[in-house]
PDB file of C-alpha atoms in Angstrom:
ATOM      1  CA  UNK S   1      -0.022  -0.077  -0.035  1.00 60.00           C
ATOM      2  CA  UNK S   2       1.524   3.318  -1.042  1.00 82.00           C
ATOM      3  CA  UNK S   3       1.861   5.907   1.699  1.00 86.00           C
ATOM      4  CA  UNK S   4      -0.454   8.161  -0.301  1.00 89.00           C
ATOM      5  CA  UNK S   5      -3.249   5.430  -0.201  1.00 93.00           C
ATOM      6  CA  UNK S   6      -2.727   4.698   3.449  1.00 92.00           C
ATOM      7  CA  UNK S   7      -3.047   8.367   4.219  1.00 95.00           C
ATOM      8  CA  UNK S   8      -6.261   8.681   2.085  1.00 97.00           C
ATOM      9  CA  UNK S   9      -7.718   6.036   4.337  1.00 96.00           C
ATOM     10  CA  UNK S  10      -6.468   7.305   7.532  1.00 96.00           C
ATOM     11  CA  UNK S  11      -7.917  10.875   6.771  1.00 97.00           C
ATOM     12  CA  UNK S  12     -11.506   8.973   5.580  1.00 97.00           C
ATOM     13  CA  UNK S  13     -11.398   6.967   8.585  1.00 97.00           C
ATOM     14  CA  UNK S  14     -10.780   9.909  10.954  1.00 97.00           C
ATOM     15  CA  UNK S  15     -13.616  12.015   9.335  1.00 97.00           C
ATOM     16  CA  UNK S  16     -15.925   8.951   9.690  1.00 97.00           C
ATOM     17  CA  UNK S  17     -15.273   8.765  13.370  1.00 95.00           C
ATOM     18  CA  UNK S  18     -16.138  12.336  14.253  1.00 95.00           C
ATOM     19  CA  UNK S  19     -19.655  11.251  13.307  1.00 94.00           C
ATOM     20  CA  UNK S  20     -19.341   7.690  14.523  1.00 95.00           C
ATOM     21  CA  UNK S  21     -17.790   7.695  17.733  1.00 95.00           C
ATOM     22  CA  UNK S  22     -19.151   4.481  18.804  1.00 95.00           C
ATOM     23  CA  UNK S  23     -16.756   2.842  15.920  1.00 94.00           C
ATOM     24  CA  UNK S  24     -13.836   3.189  18.337  1.00 91.00           C
ATOM     25  CA  UNK S  25     -15.805   1.368  21.180  1.00 94.00           C
ATOM     26  CA  UNK S  26     -16.472  -1.406  18.471  1.00 94.00           C
ATOM     27  CA  UNK S  27     -12.816  -1.601  17.995  1.00 90.00           C
ATOM     28  CA  UNK S  28     -12.069  -1.930  21.596  1.00 91.00           C
ATOM     29  CA  UNK S  29     -14.806  -4.471  21.977  1.00 94.00           C
ATOM     30  CA  UNK S  30     -14.139  -6.714  19.118  1.00 95.00           C
ATOM     31  CA  UNK S  31     -10.384  -6.070  18.526  1.00 88.00           C
ATOM     32  CA  UNK S  32      -8.970  -5.731  22.036  1.00 85.00           C
ATOM     33  CA  UNK S  33      -6.268  -3.637  20.785  1.00 82.00           C
ATOM     34  CA  UNK S  34      -5.547  -5.474  17.800  1.00 86.00           C
ATOM     35  CA  UNK S  35      -5.753  -4.247  14.139  1.00 89.00           C
ATOM     36  CA  UNK S  36      -9.162  -4.642  12.731  1.00 93.00           C
ATOM     37  CA  UNK S  37      -9.347  -5.248   8.956  1.00 93.00           C
ATOM     38  CA  UNK S  38     -12.016  -3.302   7.015  1.00 95.00           C
ATOM     39  CA  UNK S  39     -14.095  -5.437   4.298  1.00 97.00           C
ATOM     40  CA  UNK S  40     -15.485  -2.572   2.490  1.00 97.00           C
ATOM     41  CA  UNK S  41     -16.325   1.275   2.731  1.00 98.00           C
ATOM     42  CA  UNK S  42     -19.520   3.002   1.394  1.00 97.00           C
ATOM     43  CA  UNK S  43     -20.055   6.053  -0.299  1.00 98.00           C
ATOM     44  CA  UNK S  44     -23.458   7.697  -1.242  1.00 98.00           C
ATOM     45  CA  UNK S  45     -24.019  10.261  -4.206  1.00 98.00           C
ATOM     46  CA  UNK S  46     -26.354  11.827  -6.715  1.00 98.00           C
ATOM     47  CA  UNK S  47     -26.516  11.056 -10.362  1.00 98.00           C
ATOM     48  CA  UNK S  48     -25.936  14.637 -11.192  1.00 98.00           C
ATOM     49  CA  UNK S  49     -22.662  16.074 -12.745  1.00 97.00           C
ATOM     50  CA  UNK S  50     -20.192  16.735 -11.256  1.00 98.00           C
ATOM     51  CA  UNK S  51     -20.601  14.049  -8.578  1.00 98.00           C
ATOM     52  CA  UNK S  52     -22.003  11.108 -10.525  1.00 98.00           C
ATOM     53  CA  UNK S  53     -21.056   7.814  -9.163  1.00 98.00           C
ATOM     54  CA  UNK S  54     -18.594   7.288 -12.243  1.00 98.00           C
ATOM     55  CA  UNK S  55     -16.682  10.576 -11.391  1.00 98.00           C
ATOM     56  CA  UNK S  56     -16.027   9.593  -7.659  1.00 98.00           C
ATOM     57  CA  UNK S  57     -14.761   6.324  -8.727  1.00 98.00           C
ATOM     58  CA  UNK S  58     -12.050   7.859 -10.748  1.00 98.00           C
ATOM     59  CA  UNK S  59     -10.405   8.525  -7.352  1.00 98.00           C
ATOM     60  CA  UNK S  60     -10.228   4.916  -6.579  1.00 98.00           C
ATOM     61  CA  UNK S  61      -9.393   3.625  -9.893  1.00 97.00           C
ATOM     62  CA  UNK S  62      -6.385   5.938  -9.446  1.00 96.00           C
ATOM     63  CA  UNK S  63      -5.547   4.249  -6.333  1.00 96.00           C
ATOM     64  CA  UNK S  64      -5.293   0.811  -8.591  1.00 96.00           C
ATOM     65  CA  UNK S  65      -8.767  -0.276  -7.846  1.00 97.00           C
ATOM     66  CA  UNK S  66     -11.117  -2.009 -10.557  1.00 97.00           C
ATOM     67  CA  UNK S  67     -14.798  -1.837 -11.111  1.00 97.00           C
ATOM     68  CA  UNK S  68     -16.160  -5.494 -10.316  1.00 96.00           C
ATOM     69  CA  UNK S  69     -19.965  -5.655  -9.865  1.00 92.00           C
ATOM     70  CA  UNK S  70     -23.341  -3.575 -10.788  1.00 96.00           C
ATOM     71  CA  UNK S  71     -26.138  -3.407  -8.188  1.00 94.00           C
ATOM     72  CA  UNK S  72     -29.770  -1.874  -8.587  1.00 94.00           C
ATOM     73  CA  UNK S  73     -32.011  -1.163  -5.674  1.00 93.00           C
ATOM     74  CA  UNK S  74     -35.549  -0.694  -7.296  1.00 93.00           C
ATOM     75  CA  UNK S  75     -37.302   0.534  -4.180  1.00 90.00           C
ATOM     76  CA  UNK S  76     -35.021   3.032  -3.123  1.00 93.00           C
ATOM     77  CA  UNK S  77     -34.270   4.283  -6.721  1.00 96.00           C
ATOM     78  CA  UNK S  78     -30.487   3.611  -6.402  1.00 96.00           C
ATOM     79  CA  UNK S  79     -27.860   2.102  -8.666  1.00 97.00           C
ATOM     80  CA  UNK S  80     -24.343   1.079  -7.188  1.00 97.00           C
ATOM     81  CA  UNK S  81     -21.121  -0.434  -8.052  1.00 97.00           C
ATOM     82  CA  UNK S  82     -18.194  -2.451  -6.084  1.00 97.00           C
ATOM     83  CA  UNK S  83     -14.564  -1.803  -6.632  1.00 98.00           C
ATOM     84  CA  UNK S  84     -11.722  -3.906  -5.628  1.00 97.00           C
ATOM     85  CA  UNK S  85      -7.835  -3.589  -5.205  1.00 96.00           C
ATOM     86  CA  UNK S  86      -5.387  -6.338  -5.867  1.00 91.00           C
ATOM     87  CA  UNK S  87      -3.922  -5.652  -2.396  1.00 91.00           C
ATOM     88  CA  UNK S  88      -6.394  -7.700  -0.266  1.00 85.00           C
ATOM     89  CA  UNK S  89      -5.695  -5.460   2.862  1.00 87.00           C
ATOM     90  CA  UNK S  90      -7.268  -2.701   1.144  1.00 94.00           C
ATOM     91  CA  UNK S  91     -10.842  -2.371   1.641  1.00 96.00           C
ATOM     92  CA  UNK S  92     -13.513  -2.724  -1.148  1.00 97.00           C
ATOM     93  CA  UNK S  93     -15.283   0.389  -2.324  1.00 98.00           C
ATOM     94  CA  UNK S  94     -18.944   0.492  -2.680  1.00 97.00           C
ATOM     95  CA  UNK S  95     -20.460   3.440  -4.285  1.00 98.00           C
ATOM     96  CA  UNK S  96     -24.251   3.946  -4.598  1.00 97.00           C
ATOM     97  CA  UNK S  97     -26.029   6.996  -6.429  1.00 98.00           C
ATOM     98  CA  UNK S  98     -29.857   8.354  -6.179  1.00 98.00           C
ATOM     99  CA  UNK S  99     -31.384   8.449  -9.443  1.00 98.00           C
ATOM    100  CA  UNK S 100     -32.882  11.973  -8.544  1.00 98.00           C
ATOM    101  CA  UNK S 101     -34.984  12.422 -11.565  1.00 97.00           C
ATOM    102  CA  UNK S 102     -37.222   9.284 -10.659  1.00 97.00           C
ATOM    103  CA  UNK S 103     -38.271  11.527  -7.628  1.00 98.00           C
ATOM    104  CA  UNK S 104     -40.956  14.420  -7.348  1.00 98.00           C
ATOM    105  CA  UNK S 105     -40.094  17.821  -8.765  1.00 98.00           C
ATOM    106  CA  UNK S 106     -39.760  19.080  -5.289  1.00 97.00           C
ATOM    107  CA  UNK S 107     -36.984  16.858  -4.319  1.00 98.00           C
ATOM    108  CA  UNK S 108     -35.193  17.200  -7.821  1.00 98.00           C
ATOM    109  CA  UNK S 109     -35.241  20.942  -7.426  1.00 98.00           C
ATOM    110  CA  UNK S 110     -33.823  20.690  -3.829  1.00 98.00           C
ATOM    111  CA  UNK S 111     -30.967  18.432  -4.665  1.00 98.00           C
ATOM    112  CA  UNK S 112     -30.179  20.190  -7.996  1.00 98.00           C
ATOM    113  CA  UNK S 113     -29.685  23.493  -5.821  1.00 97.00           C
ATOM    114  CA  UNK S 114     -27.618  21.586  -3.398  1.00 98.00           C
ATOM    115  CA  UNK S 115     -25.123  19.825  -6.382  1.00 98.00           C
ATOM    116  CA  UNK S 116     -24.991  23.358  -8.078  1.00 98.00           C
ATOM    117  CA  UNK S 117     -23.047  24.885  -5.023  1.00 97.00           C
ATOM    118  CA  UNK S 118     -20.215  22.223  -5.476  1.00 98.00           C
ATOM    119  CA  UNK S 119     -17.046  23.706  -7.118  1.00 97.00           C
ATOM    120  CA  UNK S 120     -16.251  21.093 -10.063  1.00 97.00           C
ATOM    121  CA  UNK S 121     -12.518  21.539  -9.261  1.00 98.00           C
ATOM    122  CA  UNK S 122     -13.170  20.256  -5.756  1.00 98.00           C
ATOM    123  CA  UNK S 123     -14.394  17.170  -7.104  1.00 98.00           C
ATOM    124  CA  UNK S 124     -11.087  16.605  -8.761  1.00 97.00           C
ATOM    125  CA  UNK S 125      -9.169  15.991  -5.590  1.00 97.00           C
ATOM    126  CA  UNK S 126      -9.486  12.870  -3.768  1.00 97.00           C
ATOM    127  CA  UNK S 127     -10.108  14.541  -0.277  1.00 97.00           C
ATOM    128  CA  UNK S 128     -13.181  15.656  -1.814  1.00 98.00           C
ATOM    129  CA  UNK S 129     -14.603  12.051  -0.548  1.00 98.00           C
ATOM    130  CA  UNK S 130     -14.203  12.997   2.832  1.00 98.00           C
ATOM    131  CA  UNK S 131     -15.140  16.856   2.412  1.00 98.00           C
ATOM    132  CA  UNK S 132     -18.504  16.740   3.957  1.00 97.00           C
ATOM    133  CA  UNK S 133     -21.454  19.302   2.593  1.00 96.00           C
ATOM    134  CA  UNK S 134     -20.747  22.105   0.179  1.00 97.00           C
ATOM    135  CA  UNK S 135     -23.934  23.628   0.508  1.00 97.00           C
ATOM    136  CA  UNK S 136     -26.504  25.329   2.923  1.00 95.00           C
ATOM    137  CA  UNK S 137     -29.790  23.631   3.709  1.00 97.00           C
ATOM    138  CA  UNK S 138     -32.869  24.569   5.764  1.00 98.00           C
ATOM    139  CA  UNK S 139     -34.302  22.054   8.185  1.00 97.00           C
ATOM    140  CA  UNK S 140     -37.423  22.068   6.379  1.00 97.00           C
ATOM    141  CA  UNK S 141     -35.838  21.114   3.014  1.00 98.00           C
ATOM    142  CA  UNK S 142     -34.314  18.470   5.022  1.00 97.00           C
ATOM    143  CA  UNK S 143     -37.431  17.144   6.328  1.00 97.00           C
ATOM    144  CA  UNK S 144     -39.486  17.284   2.974  1.00 97.00           C
ATOM    145  CA  UNK S 145     -36.383  15.214   1.566  1.00 97.00           C
ATOM    146  CA  UNK S 146     -36.700  12.705   4.430  1.00 96.00           C
ATOM    147  CA  UNK S 147     -40.307  12.223   3.413  1.00 96.00           C
ATOM    148  CA  UNK S 148     -39.481  10.778   0.284  1.00 96.00           C
ATOM    149  CA  UNK S 149     -35.979   9.454   0.438  1.00 96.00           C
ATOM    150  CA  UNK S 150     -33.864   8.974   3.674  1.00 94.00           C
ATOM    151  CA  UNK S 151     -30.738   8.648   1.440  1.00 96.00           C
ATOM    152  CA  UNK S 152     -31.662  11.808   0.099  1.00 97.00           C
ATOM    153  CA  UNK S 153     -31.993  13.464   3.338  1.00 97.00           C
ATOM    154  CA  UNK S 154     -28.733  11.872   4.587  1.00 97.00           C
ATOM    155  CA  UNK S 155     -26.605  13.340   1.708  1.00 98.00           C
ATOM    156  CA  UNK S 156     -28.015  16.824   1.973  1.00 98.00           C
ATOM    157  CA  UNK S 157     -27.146  16.615   5.833  1.00 97.00           C
ATOM    158  CA  UNK S 158     -23.805  15.198   5.745  1.00 98.00           C
ATOM    159  CA  UNK S 159     -22.437  15.688   2.185  1.00 98.00           C
ATOM    160  CA  UNK S 160     -19.531  13.586   0.872  1.00 98.00           C
ATOM    161  CA  UNK S 161     -17.833  11.187   3.274  1.00 98.00           C
ATOM    162  CA  UNK S 162     -17.707   7.518   4.139  1.00 97.00           C
ATOM    163  CA  UNK S 163     -21.632   6.554   5.185  1.00 96.00           C
ATOM    164  CA  UNK S 164     -20.153   3.288   6.787  1.00 95.00           C
ATOM    165  CA  UNK S 165     -16.989   1.221   7.262  1.00 96.00           C
ATOM    166  CA  UNK S 166     -17.252  -2.635   7.570  1.00 96.00           C
ATOM    167  CA  UNK S 167     -15.518  -4.988   9.786  1.00 96.00           C
ATOM    168  CA  UNK S 168     -14.155  -8.050   7.974  1.00 96.00           C
ATOM    169  CA  UNK S 169     -15.253 -10.845  10.128  1.00 97.00           C
ATOM    170  CA  UNK S 170     -13.231 -13.282   8.313  1.00 95.00           C
ATOM    171  CA  UNK S 171     -10.217 -11.474   9.716  1.00 94.00           C
ATOM    172  CA  UNK S 172     -11.474 -10.965  13.256  1.00 93.00           C
ATOM    173  CA  UNK S 173      -9.430 -13.160  15.702  1.00 87.00           C
ATOM    174  CA  UNK S 174     -11.499 -15.191  18.515  1.00 90.00           C
ATOM    175  CA  UNK S 175     -14.803 -14.724  16.437  1.00 94.00           C
ATOM    176  CA  UNK S 176     -16.055 -17.834  14.226  1.00 90.00           C
ATOM    177  CA  UNK S 177     -19.450 -16.375  13.371  1.00 96.00           C
ATOM    178  CA  UNK S 178     -21.487 -13.401  12.637  1.00 97.00           C
ATOM    179  CA  UNK S 179     -23.809 -14.485  15.535  1.00 97.00           C
ATOM    180  CA  UNK S 180     -21.114 -14.088  17.888  1.00 97.00           C
ATOM    181  CA  UNK S 181     -19.988 -10.691  16.744  1.00 97.00           C
ATOM    182  CA  UNK S 182     -23.556  -9.504  16.820  1.00 97.00           C
ATOM    183  CA  UNK S 183     -23.985 -11.083  20.390  1.00 97.00           C
ATOM    184  CA  UNK S 184     -20.862  -9.599  21.937  1.00 97.00           C
ATOM    185  CA  UNK S 185     -21.775  -6.207  20.578  1.00 97.00           C
ATOM    186  CA  UNK S 186     -25.270  -6.188  22.005  1.00 97.00           C
ATOM    187  CA  UNK S 187     -23.854  -7.372  25.624  1.00 97.00           C
ATOM    188  CA  UNK S 188     -21.698  -4.416  25.115  1.00 96.00           C
ATOM    189  CA  UNK S 189     -24.818  -2.167  24.526  1.00 96.00           C
ATOM    190  CA  UNK S 190     -24.791  -1.851  20.768  1.00 96.00           C
ATOM    191  CA  UNK S 191     -28.221  -1.333  19.015  1.00 94.00           C
ATOM    192  CA  UNK S 192     -28.369  -3.675  15.839  1.00 95.00           C
ATOM    193  CA  UNK S 193     -30.219  -3.005  12.553  1.00 93.00           C
ATOM    194  CA  UNK S 194     -32.668  -5.650  12.546  1.00 91.00           C
ATOM    195  CA  UNK S 195     -34.487  -4.881   9.500  1.00 87.00           C
ATOM    196  CA  UNK S 196     -34.848  -8.013   7.531  1.00 87.00           C
ATOM    197  CA  UNK S 197     -33.409  -9.935  10.495  1.00 91.00           C
ATOM    198  CA  UNK S 198     -29.989  -8.841  12.457  1.00 95.00           C
ATOM    199  CA  UNK S 199     -28.285 -11.118   9.917  1.00 95.00           C
ATOM    200  CA  UNK S 200     -28.790 -10.244   6.281  1.00 95.00           C
ATOM    201  CA  UNK S 201     -27.857 -13.056   3.888  1.00 93.00           C
ATOM    202  CA  UNK S 202     -26.724 -16.485   4.563  1.00 94.00           C
ATOM    203  CA  UNK S 203     -24.128 -19.087   3.599  1.00 95.00           C
ATOM    204  CA  UNK S 204     -26.203 -19.924   0.646  1.00 96.00           C
ATOM    205  CA  UNK S 205     -25.510 -16.437  -0.998  1.00 95.00           C
ATOM    206  CA  UNK S 206     -22.009 -16.482   0.151  1.00 96.00           C
ATOM    207  CA  UNK S 207     -22.179 -13.568   2.493  1.00 96.00           C
ATOM    208  CA  UNK S 208     -23.478 -12.499   5.986  1.00 96.00           C
ATOM    209  CA  UNK S 209     -23.913  -8.593   6.928  1.00 96.00           C
ATOM    210  CA  UNK S 210     -25.197  -6.932  10.115  1.00 95.00           C
ATOM    211  CA  UNK S 211     -24.731  -3.266  11.152  1.00 94.00           C
ATOM    212  CA  UNK S 212     -25.280  -0.836  14.295  1.00 94.00           C
ATOM    213  CA  UNK S 213     -27.987   1.507  13.877  1.00 93.00           C
ATOM    214  CA  UNK S 214     -26.402   5.194  13.133  1.00 94.00           C
ATOM    215  CA  UNK S 215     -24.973   7.068  15.773  1.00 95.00           C
ATOM    216  CA  UNK S 216     -26.743  10.662  16.224  1.00 94.00           C
ATOM    217  CA  UNK S 217     -24.957  13.879  15.488  1.00 95.00           C
ATOM    218  CA  UNK S 218     -25.538  17.387  15.631  1.00 96.00           C
ATOM    219  CA  UNK S 219     -26.143  18.883  12.073  1.00 97.00           C
ATOM    220  CA  UNK S 220     -26.278  22.777  11.502  1.00 97.00           C
ATOM    221  CA  UNK S 221     -28.768  23.533   9.247  1.00 97.00           C
ATOM    222  CA  UNK S 222     -29.590  27.191   7.799  1.00 97.00           C
ATOM    223  CA  UNK S 223     -32.217  27.972  10.527  1.00 97.00           C
ATOM    224  CA  UNK S 224     -31.555  25.577  13.548  1.00 97.00           C
ATOM    225  CA  UNK S 225     -29.327  22.548  14.613  1.00 97.00           C
ATOM    226  CA  UNK S 226     -30.839  19.135  14.813  1.00 96.00           C
ATOM    227  CA  UNK S 227     -29.677  15.800  15.981  1.00 96.00           C
ATOM    228  CA  UNK S 228     -29.956  13.292  13.351  1.00 96.00           C
ATOM    229  CA  UNK S 229     -28.821   9.790  12.439  1.00 95.00           C
ATOM    230  CA  UNK S 230     -25.057   9.926  11.099  1.00 95.00           C
ATOM    231  CA  UNK S 231     -23.035   6.925  10.224  1.00 95.00           C
ATOM    232  CA  UNK S 232     -22.847   3.343  11.452  1.00 94.00           C
ATOM    233  CA  UNK S 233     -20.620   0.491  11.152  1.00 96.00           C
ATOM    234  CA  UNK S 234     -21.009  -2.670   9.430  1.00 95.00           C
ATOM    235  CA  UNK S 235     -20.131  -6.446   9.851  1.00 97.00           C
ATOM    236  CA  UNK S 236     -19.334  -8.742   6.890  1.00 97.00           C
ATOM    237  CA  UNK S 237     -18.836 -12.732   7.086  1.00 97.00           C
ATOM    238  CA  UNK S 238     -17.878 -13.942   3.769  1.00 97.00           C
ATOM    239  CA  UNK S 239     -18.047 -17.711   2.404  1.00 96.00           C
ATOM    240  CA  UNK S 240     -15.892 -19.261  -0.215  1.00 96.00           C
ATOM    241  CA  UNK S 241     -17.288 -19.962  -3.831  1.00 95.00           C
ATOM    242  CA  UNK S 242     -14.420 -22.162  -4.322  1.00 95.00           C
ATOM    243  CA  UNK S 243     -11.828 -23.790  -2.263  1.00 96.00           C
ATOM    244  CA  UNK S 244      -9.683 -20.948  -0.924  1.00 93.00           C
ATOM    245  CA  UNK S 245     -11.428 -18.259  -2.443  1.00 94.00           C
ATOM    246  CA  UNK S 246     -13.968 -16.178  -0.671  1.00 95.00           C
ATOM    247  CA  UNK S 247     -16.954 -14.513  -2.407  1.00 95.00           C
ATOM    248  CA  UNK S 248     -16.208 -10.958  -2.872  1.00 95.00           C
ATOM    249  CA  UNK S 249     -19.381  -9.108  -4.275  1.00 93.00           C
ATOM    250  CA  UNK S 250     -22.375  -7.810  -2.381  1.00 92.00           C
ATOM    251  CA  UNK S 251     -26.026  -9.032  -2.440  1.00 89.00           C
ATOM    252  CA  UNK S 252     -28.540  -6.391  -3.387  1.00 82.00           C
ATOM    253  CA  UNK S 253     -31.229  -7.827  -0.903  1.00 80.00           C
ATOM    254  CA  UNK S 254     -28.836  -7.498   2.086  1.00 82.00           C
ATOM    255  CA  UNK S 255     -27.400  -4.219   1.337  1.00 84.00           C
ATOM    256  CA  UNK S 256     -31.112  -3.040   0.616  1.00 80.00           C
ATOM    257  CA  UNK S 257     -31.659  -3.670   4.516  1.00 82.00           C
ATOM    258  CA  UNK S 258     -28.286  -2.360   5.409  1.00 83.00           C
ATOM    259  CA  UNK S 259     -29.310   1.125   3.887  1.00 82.00           C
ATOM    260  CA  UNK S 260     -31.779   1.348   6.814  1.00 84.00           C
ATOM    261  CA  UNK S 261     -29.350   1.507   9.559  1.00 78.00           C
ATOM    262  CA  UNK S 262     -29.286   5.644   9.072  1.00 82.00           C
ATOM    263  CA  UNK S 263     -33.365   5.495   8.452  1.00 78.00           C
ATOM    264  CA  UNK S 264     -35.342   6.994  11.556  1.00 57.00           C
ATOM    265  CA  UNK S 265     -38.190   5.357  10.252  1.00 58.00           C
ATOM    266  CA  UNK S 266     -36.600   2.224  10.521  1.00 51.00           C
ATOM    267  CA  UNK S 267     -35.647   3.007  13.996  1.00 47.00           C
ATOM    268  CA  UNK S 268     -39.338   3.876  14.972  1.00 46.00           C
ATOM    269  CA  UNK S 269     -40.500   0.189  13.047  1.00 48.00           C
ATOM    270  CA  UNK S 270     -38.106  -1.427  15.610  1.00 46.00           C
ATOM    271  CA  UNK S 271     -39.125   0.316  18.877  1.00 43.00           C
ATOM    272  CA  UNK S 272     -42.949  -0.997  18.075  1.00 39.00           C
TER     273      UNK S 272
END
């Protein structure tokens, strides 16, 4: 791993942990002071220039990543790609984008107004991927977005940064199963995303995933401050598709439920 790439992921992690302080506690609980390997890092964006998925992906391609899989999420009106590096110690990258024109004119107008405030030159720098939001937005516009798309509302509030990191359970000492990881986290007081079950996927699809519910962070809107769900931590256990060859892709049906780790409506459903 080059020093430049290592520095990028360090900066990305440091930005993420400001919004997700529970991630440091996860490391203490699961790692016991040892290094934790990340399976993948996920990013969100809009399908509007200059921040389309393909544009953001160029930063990772420049680091040596290659595109490996395409995904669709019809209900949430998203598409996504994942990217892998030849160095297995580097996390996979998962980038999704919202298909803005499939939403109401009101949502489209807000999102286009936000993206118009971005300096296209800033997008060309790798640090754009942990630069946060480049706009002002009112709390009422945030709520309007939230009513239609939690994804759009999250982007409007937090901008460009890692939506989540993911612990590679296969590389986690002392844990043979994702169930064991989940139980340890719950015992330590973490709240897990139970949408679709605490474990999404199965050995039959070669991937099991679980996640914490998002931390809550104060966000300064143009008219007020609100405390809202920010980022979460995911856990992935992969299975062999051939002897000594682990599955490296993603399962759309599982990822669809993982997205709900930042959804206040999902939180409400779990409370009922």
